Short mmCIF file of C-alpha atoms (C1' of nucleotides) in Angstrom, two decimals:
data_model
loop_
_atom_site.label_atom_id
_atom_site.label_comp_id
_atom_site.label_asym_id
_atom_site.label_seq_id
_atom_site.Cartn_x
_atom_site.Cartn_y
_atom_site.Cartn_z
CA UNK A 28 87.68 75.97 75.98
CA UNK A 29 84.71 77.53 77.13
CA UNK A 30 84.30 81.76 77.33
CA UNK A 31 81.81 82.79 79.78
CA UNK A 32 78.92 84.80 78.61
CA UNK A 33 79.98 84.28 74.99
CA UNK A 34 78.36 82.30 71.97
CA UNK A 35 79.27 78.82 72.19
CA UNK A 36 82.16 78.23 69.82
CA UNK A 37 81.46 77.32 66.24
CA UNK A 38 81.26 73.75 65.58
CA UNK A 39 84.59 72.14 64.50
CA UNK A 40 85.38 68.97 62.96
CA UNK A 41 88.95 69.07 64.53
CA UNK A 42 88.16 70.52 67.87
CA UNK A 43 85.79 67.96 69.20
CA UNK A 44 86.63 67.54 72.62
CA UNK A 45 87.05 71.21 73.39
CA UNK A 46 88.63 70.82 76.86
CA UNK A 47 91.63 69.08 75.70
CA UNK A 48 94.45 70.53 76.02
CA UNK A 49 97.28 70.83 73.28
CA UNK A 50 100.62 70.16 74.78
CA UNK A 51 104.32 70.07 73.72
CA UNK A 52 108.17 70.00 74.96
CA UNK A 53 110.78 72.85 74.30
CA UNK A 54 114.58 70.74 74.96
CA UNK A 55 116.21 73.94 76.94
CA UNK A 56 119.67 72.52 75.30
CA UNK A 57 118.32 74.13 72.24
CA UNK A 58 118.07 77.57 73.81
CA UNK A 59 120.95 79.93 73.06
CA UNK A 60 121.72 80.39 77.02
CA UNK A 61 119.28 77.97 78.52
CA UNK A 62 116.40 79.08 80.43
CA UNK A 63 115.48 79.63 83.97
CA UNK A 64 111.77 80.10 84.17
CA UNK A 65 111.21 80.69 87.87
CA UNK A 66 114.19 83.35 87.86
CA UNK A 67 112.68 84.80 84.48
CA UNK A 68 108.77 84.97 85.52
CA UNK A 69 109.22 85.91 89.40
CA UNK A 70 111.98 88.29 89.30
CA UNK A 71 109.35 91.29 88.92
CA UNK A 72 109.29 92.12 85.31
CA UNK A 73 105.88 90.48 84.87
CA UNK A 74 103.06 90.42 86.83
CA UNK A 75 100.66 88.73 84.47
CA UNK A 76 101.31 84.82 85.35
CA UNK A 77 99.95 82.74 88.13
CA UNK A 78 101.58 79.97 90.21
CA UNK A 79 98.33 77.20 90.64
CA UNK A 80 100.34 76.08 94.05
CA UNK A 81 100.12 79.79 95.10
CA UNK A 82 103.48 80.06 96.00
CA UNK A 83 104.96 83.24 93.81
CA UNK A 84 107.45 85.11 95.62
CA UNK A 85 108.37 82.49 98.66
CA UNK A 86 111.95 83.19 97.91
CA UNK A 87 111.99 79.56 97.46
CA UNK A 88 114.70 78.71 94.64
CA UNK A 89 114.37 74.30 95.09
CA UNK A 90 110.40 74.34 95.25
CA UNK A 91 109.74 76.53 92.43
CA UNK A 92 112.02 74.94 90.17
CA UNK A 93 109.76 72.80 88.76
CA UNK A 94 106.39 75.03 89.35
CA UNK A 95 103.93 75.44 86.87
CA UNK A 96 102.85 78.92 85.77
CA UNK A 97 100.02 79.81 83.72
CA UNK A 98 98.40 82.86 82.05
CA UNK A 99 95.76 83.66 79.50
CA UNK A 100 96.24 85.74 76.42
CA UNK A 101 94.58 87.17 73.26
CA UNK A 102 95.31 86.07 70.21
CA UNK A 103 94.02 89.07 67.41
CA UNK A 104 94.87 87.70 63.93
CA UNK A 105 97.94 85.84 64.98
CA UNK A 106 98.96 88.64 67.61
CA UNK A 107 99.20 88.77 71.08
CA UNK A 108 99.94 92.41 71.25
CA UNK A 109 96.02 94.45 70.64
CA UNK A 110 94.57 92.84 73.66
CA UNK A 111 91.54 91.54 71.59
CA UNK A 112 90.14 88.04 70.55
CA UNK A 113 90.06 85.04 71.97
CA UNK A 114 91.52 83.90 75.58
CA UNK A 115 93.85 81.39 75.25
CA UNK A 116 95.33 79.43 78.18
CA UNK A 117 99.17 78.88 78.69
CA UNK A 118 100.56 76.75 81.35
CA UNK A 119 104.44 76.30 81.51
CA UNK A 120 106.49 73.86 83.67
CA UNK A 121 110.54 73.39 83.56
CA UNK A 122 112.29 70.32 84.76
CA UNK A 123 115.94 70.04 84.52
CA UNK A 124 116.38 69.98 80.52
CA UNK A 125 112.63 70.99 79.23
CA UNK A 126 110.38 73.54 78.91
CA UNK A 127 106.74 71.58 79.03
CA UNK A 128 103.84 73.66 77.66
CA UNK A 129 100.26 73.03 77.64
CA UNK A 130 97.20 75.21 76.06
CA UNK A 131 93.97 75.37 74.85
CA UNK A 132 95.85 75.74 71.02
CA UNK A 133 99.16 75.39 69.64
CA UNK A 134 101.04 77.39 71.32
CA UNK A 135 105.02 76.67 70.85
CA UNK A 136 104.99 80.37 69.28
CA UNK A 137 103.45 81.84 72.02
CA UNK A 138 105.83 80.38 75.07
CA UNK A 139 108.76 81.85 72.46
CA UNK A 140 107.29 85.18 71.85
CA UNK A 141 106.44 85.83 75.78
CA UNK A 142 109.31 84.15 77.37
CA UNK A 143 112.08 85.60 74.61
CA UNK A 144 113.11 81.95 74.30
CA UNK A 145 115.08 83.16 70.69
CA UNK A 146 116.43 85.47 72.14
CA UNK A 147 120.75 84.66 72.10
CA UNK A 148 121.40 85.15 75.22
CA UNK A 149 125.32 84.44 74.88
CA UNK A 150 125.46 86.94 72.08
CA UNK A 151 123.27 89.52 74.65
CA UNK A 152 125.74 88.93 77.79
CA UNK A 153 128.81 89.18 74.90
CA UNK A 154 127.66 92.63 74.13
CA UNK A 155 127.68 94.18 76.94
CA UNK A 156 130.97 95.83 79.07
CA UNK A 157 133.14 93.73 81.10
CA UNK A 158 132.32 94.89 84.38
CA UNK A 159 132.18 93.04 87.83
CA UNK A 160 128.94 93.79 89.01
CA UNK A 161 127.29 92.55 85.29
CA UNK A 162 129.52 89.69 85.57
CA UNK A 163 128.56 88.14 88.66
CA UNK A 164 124.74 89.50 88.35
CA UNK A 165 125.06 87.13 84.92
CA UNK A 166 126.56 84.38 86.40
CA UNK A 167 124.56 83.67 89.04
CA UNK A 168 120.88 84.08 87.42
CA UNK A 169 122.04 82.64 83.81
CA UNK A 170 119.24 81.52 81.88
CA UNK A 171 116.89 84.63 83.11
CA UNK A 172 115.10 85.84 80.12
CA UNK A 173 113.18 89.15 79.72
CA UNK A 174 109.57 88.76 78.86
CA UNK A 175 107.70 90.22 76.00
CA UNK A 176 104.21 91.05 77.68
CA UNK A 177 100.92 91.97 76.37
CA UNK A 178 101.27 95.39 76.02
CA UNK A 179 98.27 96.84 77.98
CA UNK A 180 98.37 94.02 81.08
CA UNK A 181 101.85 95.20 81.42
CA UNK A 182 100.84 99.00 81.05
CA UNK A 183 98.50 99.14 83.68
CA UNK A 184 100.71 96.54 86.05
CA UNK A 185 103.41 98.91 86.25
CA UNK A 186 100.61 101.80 86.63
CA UNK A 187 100.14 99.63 90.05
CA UNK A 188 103.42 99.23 90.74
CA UNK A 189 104.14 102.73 92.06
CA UNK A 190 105.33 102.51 95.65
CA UNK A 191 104.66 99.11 96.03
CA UNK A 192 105.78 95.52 96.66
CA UNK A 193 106.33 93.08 94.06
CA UNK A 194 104.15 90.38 95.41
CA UNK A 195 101.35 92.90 96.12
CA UNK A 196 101.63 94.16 92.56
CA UNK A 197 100.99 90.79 91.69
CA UNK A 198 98.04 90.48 94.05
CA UNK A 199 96.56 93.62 92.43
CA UNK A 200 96.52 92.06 88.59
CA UNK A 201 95.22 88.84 89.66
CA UNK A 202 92.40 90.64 91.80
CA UNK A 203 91.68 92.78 88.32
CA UNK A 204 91.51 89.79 86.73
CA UNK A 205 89.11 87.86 88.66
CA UNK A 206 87.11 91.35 89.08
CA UNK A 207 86.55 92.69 85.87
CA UNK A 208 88.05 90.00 83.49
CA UNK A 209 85.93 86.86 82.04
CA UNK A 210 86.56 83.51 83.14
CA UNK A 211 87.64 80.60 80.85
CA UNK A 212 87.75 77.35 81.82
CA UNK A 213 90.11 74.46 80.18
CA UNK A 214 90.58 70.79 80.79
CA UNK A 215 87.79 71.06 83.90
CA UNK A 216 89.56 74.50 85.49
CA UNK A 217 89.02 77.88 85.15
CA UNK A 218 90.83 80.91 84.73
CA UNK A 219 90.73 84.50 85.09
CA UNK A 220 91.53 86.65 81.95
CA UNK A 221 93.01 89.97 82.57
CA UNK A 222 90.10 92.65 81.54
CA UNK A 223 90.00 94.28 78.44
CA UNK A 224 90.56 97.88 78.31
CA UNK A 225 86.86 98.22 77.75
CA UNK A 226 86.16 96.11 81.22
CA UNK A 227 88.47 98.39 82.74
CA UNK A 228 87.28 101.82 81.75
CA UNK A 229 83.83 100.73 83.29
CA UNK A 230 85.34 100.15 86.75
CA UNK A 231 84.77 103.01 88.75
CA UNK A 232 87.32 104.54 91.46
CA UNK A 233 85.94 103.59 93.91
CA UNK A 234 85.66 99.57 92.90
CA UNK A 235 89.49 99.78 92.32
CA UNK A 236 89.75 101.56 95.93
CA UNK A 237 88.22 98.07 96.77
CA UNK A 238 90.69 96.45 95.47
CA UNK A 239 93.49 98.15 97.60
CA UNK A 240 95.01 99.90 94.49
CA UNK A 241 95.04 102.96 96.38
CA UNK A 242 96.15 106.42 94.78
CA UNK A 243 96.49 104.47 91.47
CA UNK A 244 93.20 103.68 91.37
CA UNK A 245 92.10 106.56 89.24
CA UNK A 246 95.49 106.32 87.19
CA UNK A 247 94.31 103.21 86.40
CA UNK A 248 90.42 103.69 85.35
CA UNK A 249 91.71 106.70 83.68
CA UNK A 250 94.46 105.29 81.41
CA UNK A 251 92.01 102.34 80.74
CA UNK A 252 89.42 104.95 79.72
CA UNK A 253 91.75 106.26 77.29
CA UNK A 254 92.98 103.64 75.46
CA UNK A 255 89.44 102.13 75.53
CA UNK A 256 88.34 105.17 73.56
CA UNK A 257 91.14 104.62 70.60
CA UNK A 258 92.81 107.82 71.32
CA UNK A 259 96.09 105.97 72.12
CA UNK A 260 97.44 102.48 72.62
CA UNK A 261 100.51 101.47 74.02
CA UNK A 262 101.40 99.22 70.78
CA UNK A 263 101.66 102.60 68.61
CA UNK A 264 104.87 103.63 71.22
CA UNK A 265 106.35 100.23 69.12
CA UNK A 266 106.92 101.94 66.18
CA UNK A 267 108.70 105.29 67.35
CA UNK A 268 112.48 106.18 68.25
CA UNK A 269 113.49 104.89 71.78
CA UNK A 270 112.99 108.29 73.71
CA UNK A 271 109.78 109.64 71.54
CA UNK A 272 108.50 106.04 72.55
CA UNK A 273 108.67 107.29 75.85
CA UNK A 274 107.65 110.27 75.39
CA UNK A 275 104.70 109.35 73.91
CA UNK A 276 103.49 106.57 76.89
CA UNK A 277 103.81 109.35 79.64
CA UNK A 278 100.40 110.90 78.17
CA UNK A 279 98.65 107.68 80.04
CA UNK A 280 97.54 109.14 83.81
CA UNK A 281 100.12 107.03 85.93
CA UNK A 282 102.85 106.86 83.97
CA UNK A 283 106.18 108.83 84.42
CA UNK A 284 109.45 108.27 82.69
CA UNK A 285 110.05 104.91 84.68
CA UNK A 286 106.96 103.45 84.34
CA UNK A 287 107.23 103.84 80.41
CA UNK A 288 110.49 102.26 80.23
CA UNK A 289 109.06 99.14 81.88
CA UNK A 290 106.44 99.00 79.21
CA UNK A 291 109.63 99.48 76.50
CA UNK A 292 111.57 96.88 78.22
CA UNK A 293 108.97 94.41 78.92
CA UNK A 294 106.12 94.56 76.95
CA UNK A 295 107.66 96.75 73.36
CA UNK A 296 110.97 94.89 72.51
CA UNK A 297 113.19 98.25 73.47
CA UNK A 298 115.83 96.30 74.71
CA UNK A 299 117.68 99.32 75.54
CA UNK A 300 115.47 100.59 78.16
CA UNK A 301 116.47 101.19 82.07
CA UNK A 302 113.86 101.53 84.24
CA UNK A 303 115.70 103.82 86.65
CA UNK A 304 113.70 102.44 89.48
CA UNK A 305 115.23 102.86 93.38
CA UNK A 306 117.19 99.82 93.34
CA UNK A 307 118.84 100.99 90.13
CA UNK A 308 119.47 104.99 91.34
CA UNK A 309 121.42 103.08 94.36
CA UNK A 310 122.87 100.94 91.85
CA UNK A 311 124.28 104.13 89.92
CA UNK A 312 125.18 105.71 93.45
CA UNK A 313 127.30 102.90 94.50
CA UNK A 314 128.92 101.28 91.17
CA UNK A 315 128.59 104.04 88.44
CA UNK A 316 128.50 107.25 90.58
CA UNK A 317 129.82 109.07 86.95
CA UNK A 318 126.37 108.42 85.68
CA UNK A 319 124.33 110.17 87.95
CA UNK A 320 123.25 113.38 85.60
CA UNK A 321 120.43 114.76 87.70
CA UNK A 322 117.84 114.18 85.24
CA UNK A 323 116.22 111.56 84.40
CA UNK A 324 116.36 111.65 80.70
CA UNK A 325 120.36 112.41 81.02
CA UNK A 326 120.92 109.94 83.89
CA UNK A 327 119.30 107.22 81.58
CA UNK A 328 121.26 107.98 78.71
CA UNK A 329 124.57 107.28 80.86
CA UNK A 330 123.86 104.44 82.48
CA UNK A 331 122.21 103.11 78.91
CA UNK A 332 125.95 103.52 77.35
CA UNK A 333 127.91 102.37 80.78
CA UNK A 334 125.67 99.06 80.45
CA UNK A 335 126.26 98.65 76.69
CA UNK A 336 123.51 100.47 75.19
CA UNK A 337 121.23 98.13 72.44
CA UNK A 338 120.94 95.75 75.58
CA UNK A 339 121.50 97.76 78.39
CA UNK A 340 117.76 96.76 79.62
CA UNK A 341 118.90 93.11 79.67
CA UNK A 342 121.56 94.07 82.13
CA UNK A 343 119.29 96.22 84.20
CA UNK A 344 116.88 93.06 84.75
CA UNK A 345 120.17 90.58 85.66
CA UNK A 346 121.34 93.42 88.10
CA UNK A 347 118.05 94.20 89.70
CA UNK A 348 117.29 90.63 90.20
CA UNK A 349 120.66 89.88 91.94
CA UNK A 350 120.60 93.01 94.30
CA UNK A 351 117.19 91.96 95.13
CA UNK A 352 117.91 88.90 96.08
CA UNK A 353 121.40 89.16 97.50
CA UNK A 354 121.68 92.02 99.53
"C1'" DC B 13 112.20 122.82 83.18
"C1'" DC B 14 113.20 121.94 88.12
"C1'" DC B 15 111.65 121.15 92.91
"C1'" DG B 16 108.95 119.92 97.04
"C1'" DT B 17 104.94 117.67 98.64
"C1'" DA B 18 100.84 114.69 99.07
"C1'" DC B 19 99.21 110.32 98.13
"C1'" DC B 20 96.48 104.62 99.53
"C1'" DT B 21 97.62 100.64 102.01
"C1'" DG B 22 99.33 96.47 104.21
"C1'" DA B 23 103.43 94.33 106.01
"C1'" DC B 24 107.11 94.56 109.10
"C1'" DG B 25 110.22 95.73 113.05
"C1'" DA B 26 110.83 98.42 117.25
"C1'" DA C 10 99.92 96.45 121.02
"C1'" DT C 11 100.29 100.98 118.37
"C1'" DC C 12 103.34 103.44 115.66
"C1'" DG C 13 106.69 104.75 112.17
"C1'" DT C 14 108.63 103.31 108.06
"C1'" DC C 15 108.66 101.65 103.54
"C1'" DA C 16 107.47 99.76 99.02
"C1'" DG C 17 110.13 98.97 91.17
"C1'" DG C 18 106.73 106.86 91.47
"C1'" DT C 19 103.62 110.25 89.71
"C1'" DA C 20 100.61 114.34 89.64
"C1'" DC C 21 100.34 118.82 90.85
"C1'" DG C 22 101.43 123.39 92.46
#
DNA sequence: CCCGTACCTGACGA
DNA sequence: ATCGTCAGGTACG
């Protein structure tokens, strides 16, 4: 793997064919609850994978089944979470009974720690009520996994997603990435990395403006600004109680009460958050009109407990992703 | 605290 | 064609 205006990488004894990629098989049998990739990486919970075929979002269930997605993280000192050191590149394909994996290292842990792949999700869908709506939502998208996202991509991706459309919220992060990010390139292709809060600080409003970002623009240069500048980071919401957590991620410019439970739910491993997005508020409306408290804070802590509370967020994400797609 | 309003922009249907 | 509406909301008064 090769880092664009970087120092060449140190000479290695074990790494000498640089562009060769590592590569192994995950046997989906082994999952607790399968997997279904497509369902899990397109349903709008992340934003920070690519489709090489260019075809996110079709609607098409056959073709993408056995698409390959890729995406490029840091890994920090064995973490993927501080959005520093070294790119690494992670492509993922599923047939019918595996989960194939290639990168520029060994990355088994880092398909499991982004796609939730240990998480149990029979033990998930067994905790939470017996209810109609859950059940069929369940049924019908089984094997959909929440993600576990770098916690800044995913930060300033739901920044972006204000008002907008899920494939254009995609559009936005990969025109960040190829704006303000570096490029690696693996096995003869390259790929954008999503920038750094650094790179992103230095964009101005107007470049984002550029970009069609909009009203979020400054949100976006501004939040980068600050968490560039080590006054806050969204990791240190990972260590607080649920609704401090919260709390504490509405100080980034952008970011409401909704917006910070996406970054719990997606990105933080707060399994209990509910984004209460517009699809969910007409979800509450319809099936749980009891929970509607007015408030936000009130109205989440009723539909939290109606949808089983310690994994409420994993029913949010199986009900969103069915209305979505079924109405 | 709670409430109304303005806000970028492209895609879509009338 | 041109226009109104809408999209995983938030900041601000």
């Amino acid at each position: 793997m090769k880092v664009s205006h970087k120092e060449p990488q140190p000479k290695s004894d074990w790494l000498p064919e640089r562009d060769r990629m590592n590569a192994g098989r995950i046997d989906v049998a082994e999952l607790d609850g399968g997997l279904d990739l497509q369902a899990t990486i397109e349903s709008g919970q992340s934003y920070l994978w690519r489709r090489p075929d260019g075809e996110m979002y079709d609607g098409d269930e056959q073709r993408g089944g056995d698409a390959w997605y890729e995406t490029v993280v840091r890994i920090d000192d064995g973490s993927i979470r501080l959005d520093a050191g070294d790119p690494v590149v992670v492509r993922v394909r599923q047939d019918d009974s595996h989960l194939d994996w290639e990168s520029t290292t060994d990355a088994e842990w880092i398909v499991r720690s982004l796609l939730r792949l240990d998480d149990d999700l029979p033990a998930i869908r067994a905790a939470t009520p017996d209810d109609e709506l859950l059940e069929r939502a369940y049924d019908r998208y089984w094997g959909l996994r929440l993600v576990a996202d770098p916690p800044f991509g995913t930060l300033i991706s739901f920044i972006c997603s204000a008002q907008m459309r899920v494939s254009r919220i995609h559009g936005m992060q990969v025109a960040l990435a190829e704006t303000f990010g570096e490029t690696v390139t693996a096995d003869g292709r390259s790929y954008p990395v999503f920038p750094t809060p650094e790179q992103l600080a230095a964009a101005t409003e107007s470049q984002l403006r550029d970009l069609g970002l909009g009203y979020r623009a400054p949100y976006v240069q501004r939040t980068a600004e600050i968490v560039a500048s080590g006054d806050a980071h969204p990791e240190s919401a990972r260590d607080r109680p649920y609704e401090d957590a919260r709390e504490y991620l509405t100080q980034f410019v952008g970011v409401g009460e909704k917006v910070a439970d996406c970054v719990l739910l997606f990105a933080l491993d707060f399994l209990e958050a509910v984004p209460l997005d517009t699809w969910i508020r007409t979800t509450i409306e319809e099936y749980y009109p009891d929970c509607d408290r007015g408030s936000y804070a009130e109205t989440s802590r009723a539909i939290r407990q109606r949808l089983g509370g310690e994994y409420a967020g994993y029913a949010q994400t199986y009900v969103f992703h069915y209305l979505r797609n079924e109405e």
